[in-house]
XYZ file of C-alpha atoms in Angstrom:
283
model
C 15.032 -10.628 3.755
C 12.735 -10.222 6.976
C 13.436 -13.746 8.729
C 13.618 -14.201 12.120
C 11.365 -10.826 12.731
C 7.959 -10.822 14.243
C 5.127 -9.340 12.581
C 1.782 -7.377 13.649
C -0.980 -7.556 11.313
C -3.734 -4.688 11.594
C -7.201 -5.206 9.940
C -9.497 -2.665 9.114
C -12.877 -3.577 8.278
C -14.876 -0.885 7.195
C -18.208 -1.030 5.513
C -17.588 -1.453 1.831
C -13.537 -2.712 2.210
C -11.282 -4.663 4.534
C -7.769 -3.032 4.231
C -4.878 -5.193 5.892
C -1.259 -4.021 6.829
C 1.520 -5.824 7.794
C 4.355 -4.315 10.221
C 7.334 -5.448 12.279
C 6.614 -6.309 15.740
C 9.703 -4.407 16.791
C 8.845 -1.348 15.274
C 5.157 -1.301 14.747
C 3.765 2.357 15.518
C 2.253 5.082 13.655
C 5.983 6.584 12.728
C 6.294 3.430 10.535
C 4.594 2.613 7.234
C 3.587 -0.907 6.246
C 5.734 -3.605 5.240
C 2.874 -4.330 2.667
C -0.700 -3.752 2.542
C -3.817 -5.649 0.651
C -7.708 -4.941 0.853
C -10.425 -7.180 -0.539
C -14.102 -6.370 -0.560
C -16.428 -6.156 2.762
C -18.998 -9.130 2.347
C -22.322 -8.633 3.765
C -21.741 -12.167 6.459
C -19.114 -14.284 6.843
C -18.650 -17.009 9.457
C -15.261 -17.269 11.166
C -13.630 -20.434 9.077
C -14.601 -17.974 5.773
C -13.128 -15.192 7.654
C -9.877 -17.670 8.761
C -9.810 -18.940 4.938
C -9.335 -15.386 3.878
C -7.359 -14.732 6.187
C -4.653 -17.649 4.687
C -5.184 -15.749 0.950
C -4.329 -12.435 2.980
C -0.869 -13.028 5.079
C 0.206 -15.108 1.660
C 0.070 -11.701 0.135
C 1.111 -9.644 2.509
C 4.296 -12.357 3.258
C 5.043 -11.985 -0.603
C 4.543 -8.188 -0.882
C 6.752 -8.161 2.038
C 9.044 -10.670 1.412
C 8.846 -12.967 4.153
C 10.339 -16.388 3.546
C 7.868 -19.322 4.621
C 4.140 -19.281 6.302
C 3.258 -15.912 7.914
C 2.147 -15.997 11.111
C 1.522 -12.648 12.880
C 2.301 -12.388 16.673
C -0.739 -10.541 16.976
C -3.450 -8.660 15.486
C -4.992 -5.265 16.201
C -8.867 -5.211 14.533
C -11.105 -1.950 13.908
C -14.654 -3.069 12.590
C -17.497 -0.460 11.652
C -19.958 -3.681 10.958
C -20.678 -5.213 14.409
C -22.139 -8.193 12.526
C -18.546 -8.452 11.504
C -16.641 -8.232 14.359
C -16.887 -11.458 16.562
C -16.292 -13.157 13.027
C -13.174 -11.811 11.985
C -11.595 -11.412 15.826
C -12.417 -15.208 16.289
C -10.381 -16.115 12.951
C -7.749 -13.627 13.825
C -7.238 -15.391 17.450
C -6.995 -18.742 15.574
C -4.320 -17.290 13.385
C -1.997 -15.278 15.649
C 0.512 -16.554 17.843
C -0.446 -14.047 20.444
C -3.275 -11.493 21.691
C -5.563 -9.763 19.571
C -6.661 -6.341 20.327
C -10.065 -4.991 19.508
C -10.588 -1.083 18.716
C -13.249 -0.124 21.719
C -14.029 1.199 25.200
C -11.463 -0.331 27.184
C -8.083 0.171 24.802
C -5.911 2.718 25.604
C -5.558 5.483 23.094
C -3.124 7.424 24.589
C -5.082 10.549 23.974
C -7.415 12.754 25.681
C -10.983 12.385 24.693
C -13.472 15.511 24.954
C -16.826 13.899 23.287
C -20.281 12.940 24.950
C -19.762 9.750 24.956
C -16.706 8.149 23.777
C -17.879 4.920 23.190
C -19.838 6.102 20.504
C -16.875 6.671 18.726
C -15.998 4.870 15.844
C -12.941 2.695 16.078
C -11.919 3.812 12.276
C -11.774 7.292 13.420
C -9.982 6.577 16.858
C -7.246 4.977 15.004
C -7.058 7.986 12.684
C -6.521 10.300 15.482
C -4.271 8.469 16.903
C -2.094 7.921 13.927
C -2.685 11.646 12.985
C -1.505 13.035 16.623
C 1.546 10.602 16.940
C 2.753 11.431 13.066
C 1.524 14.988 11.966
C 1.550 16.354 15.639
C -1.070 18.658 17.415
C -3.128 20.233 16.188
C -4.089 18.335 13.354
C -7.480 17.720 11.190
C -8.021 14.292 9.228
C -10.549 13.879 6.384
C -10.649 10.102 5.628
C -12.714 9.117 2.300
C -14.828 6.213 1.848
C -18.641 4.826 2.901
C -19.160 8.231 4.937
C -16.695 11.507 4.935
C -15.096 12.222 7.813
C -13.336 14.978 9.152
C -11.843 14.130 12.644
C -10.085 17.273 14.869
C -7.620 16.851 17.341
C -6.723 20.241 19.274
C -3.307 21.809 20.114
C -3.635 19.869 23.174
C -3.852 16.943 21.629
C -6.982 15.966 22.446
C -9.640 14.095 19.868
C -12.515 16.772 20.142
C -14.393 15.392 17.654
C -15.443 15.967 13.935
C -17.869 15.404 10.951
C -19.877 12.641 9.648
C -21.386 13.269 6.055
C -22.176 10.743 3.428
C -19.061 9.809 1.276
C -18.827 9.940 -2.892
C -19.948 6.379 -3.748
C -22.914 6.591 -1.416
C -23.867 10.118 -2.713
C -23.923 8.883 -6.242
C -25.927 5.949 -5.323
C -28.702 8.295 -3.596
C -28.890 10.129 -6.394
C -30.406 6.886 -8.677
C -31.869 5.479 -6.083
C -34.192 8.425 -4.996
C -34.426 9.900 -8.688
C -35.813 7.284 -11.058
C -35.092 8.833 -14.471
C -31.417 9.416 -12.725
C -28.557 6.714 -13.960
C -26.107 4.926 -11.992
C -22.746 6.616 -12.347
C -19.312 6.406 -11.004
C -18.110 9.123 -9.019
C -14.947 10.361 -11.549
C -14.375 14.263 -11.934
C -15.872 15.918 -14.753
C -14.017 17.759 -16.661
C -16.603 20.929 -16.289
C -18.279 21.982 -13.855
C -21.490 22.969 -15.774
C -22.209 19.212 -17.257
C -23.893 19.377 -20.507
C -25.839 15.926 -20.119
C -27.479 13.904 -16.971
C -24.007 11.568 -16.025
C -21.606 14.782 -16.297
C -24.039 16.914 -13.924
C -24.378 14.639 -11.839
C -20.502 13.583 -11.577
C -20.284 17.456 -11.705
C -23.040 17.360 -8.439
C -21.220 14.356 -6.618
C -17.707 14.701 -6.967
C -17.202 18.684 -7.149
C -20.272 18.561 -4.709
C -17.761 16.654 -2.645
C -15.059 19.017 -3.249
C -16.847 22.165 -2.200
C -18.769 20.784 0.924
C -14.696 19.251 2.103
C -13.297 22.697 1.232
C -16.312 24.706 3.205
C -16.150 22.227 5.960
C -12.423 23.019 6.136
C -13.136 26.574 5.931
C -15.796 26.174 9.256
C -13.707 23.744 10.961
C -10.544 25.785 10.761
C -12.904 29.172 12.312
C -14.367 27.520 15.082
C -10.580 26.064 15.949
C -9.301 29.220 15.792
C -12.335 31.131 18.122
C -12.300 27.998 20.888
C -8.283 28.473 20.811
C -7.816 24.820 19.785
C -5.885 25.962 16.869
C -2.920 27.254 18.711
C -0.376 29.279 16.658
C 0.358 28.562 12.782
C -1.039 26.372 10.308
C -3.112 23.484 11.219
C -2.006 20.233 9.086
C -4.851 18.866 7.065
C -4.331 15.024 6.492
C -6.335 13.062 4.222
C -6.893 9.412 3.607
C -9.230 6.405 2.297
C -10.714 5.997 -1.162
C -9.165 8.202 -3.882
C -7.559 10.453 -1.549
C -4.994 11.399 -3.707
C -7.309 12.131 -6.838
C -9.896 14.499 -4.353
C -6.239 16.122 -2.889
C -5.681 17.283 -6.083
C -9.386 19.251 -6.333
C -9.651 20.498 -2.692
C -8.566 24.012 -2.556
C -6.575 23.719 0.788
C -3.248 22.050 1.282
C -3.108 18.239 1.955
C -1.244 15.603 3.168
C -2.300 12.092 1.452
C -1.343 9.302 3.808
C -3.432 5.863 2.000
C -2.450 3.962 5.026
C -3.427 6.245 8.224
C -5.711 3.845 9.548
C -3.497 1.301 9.480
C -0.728 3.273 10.782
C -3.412 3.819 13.705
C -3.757 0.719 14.575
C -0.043 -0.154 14.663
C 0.694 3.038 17.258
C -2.516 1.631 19.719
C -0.473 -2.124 19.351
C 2.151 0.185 20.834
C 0.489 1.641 23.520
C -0.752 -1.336 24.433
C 1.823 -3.650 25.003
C 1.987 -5.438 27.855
C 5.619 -4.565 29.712
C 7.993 -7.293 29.154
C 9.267 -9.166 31.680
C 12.985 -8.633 32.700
């Protein structure tokens, strides 16, 4: 069905997944969803043949999801990767795979975006690409929440400039804290209760984490939103709120403001900064 096209393959490794996405070369930007997606689980170290071994189970997926006749290999690769131990790893196996260049999310890569922050290396690349997807798809302004090791909100003004965001500790890790600090406290998994008031130790304390989670998203909206409004960033009308990452759809549901779920953001991110920067092509 897709023969004869060239394919990008963006990799986000983020502390507790790796989240893959495959696009067409032609096309790849932040307008344009995935041709398929897969995600397997972040390992602690991994040496570049692992990483280059996975990478063979990966595109074999992606290629089927897709439905991409013969061996998959991408004409390049665009990486974002939260663990640095992980980085050189995974960029080393990607440059043995692709057929082309592989671009790393960092100081250096163009964004395409104005950046008002102390220093903008300190940046995360999972949040650049989230901005950038964010700005290119939803317009400016625009705020991002994106679920998963940490909460983050990221703000782009109606300038569309990245002028940065929030940083608090995400569901999983909250409900880990909880047991780890509290030694009569159990190990639980962050569902929604189905009361608030919990009327044993798991449902309080799915209660505390997840509708914990809820209010602090909906009051950070609430203080994001103000300050936007008083610094002018917020320009006229509504400001849309985009979330993403784990369970996104099931928290969208809880969170008193209106959201759009996009699962693949990040991804989408890292297709649009393949776009920005491609070399010109020779005439």
């Amino acid at each position: 069905m897709l023969d004869g096209c060239a394919y990008i393959l963006t990799v986000d490794v983020g502390n507790t997944f790796i989240r893959f996405g495959l696009f067409a070369e032609d096309s790849a930007a932040a307008q344009e969803c995935p041709l398929a997606t897969c995600e397997i689980t972040t390992p602690s170290s991994i040496t570049a043949d692992e990483a280059r071994m996975r990478l063979v189970q990966v595109m074999g997926a992606l290629a089927a999801d897709a439905g991409v006749p013969g061996v998959l290999a991408p004409a390049a690769a665009v990486l974002s990767c939260v663990v640095p131990a992980l980085e050189r790893p995974w960029k080393t196996a990607l440059s043995r795979t692709c057929t082309g260049r592989v671009l790393t999310v960092g100081p250096g890569l163009k964004t395409g975006m104005p950046v008002h922050y102390d220093d903008p290396a300190e940046i995360g690349p999972d949040r650049i690409a989230d901005a950038v997807a964010a700005r290119a798809v939803y317009g400016s302004p625009c705020i991002v929440i994106d679920l998963g090791t940490t909460t983050n909100i990221e703000v782009i003004d109606a300038h569309g400039t990245f002028v940065g965001g929030v940083i608090a500790p995400g569901l999983a890790l909250g409900a880990r804290s909880l047991s780890a600090a509290a030694a009569r406290l159990p190990q639980v998994e962050p569902s929604a209760p189905t009361h608030v008031i919990g009327r044993n130790t798991r449902e309080a304390m799915r209660s505390g984490v997840v509708l914990g989670e809820v209010a602090r998203i909906d009051g950070m909206l609430d203080m994001v939103l103000a300050e936007m409004r008083a610094t002018k960033a917020a320009g006229e009308g509504d400001v849309p709120i985009v979330i993403t990452g784990d369970d996104a759809e099931a928290l969208a549901a809880l969170v008193g403001h209106s959201l759009t779920v996009d699962d693949a953001l990040t991804l989408r991110g890292l297709a649009e900064l393949y776009r920005i920067n491609q070399k010109p092509r020779r005439a």
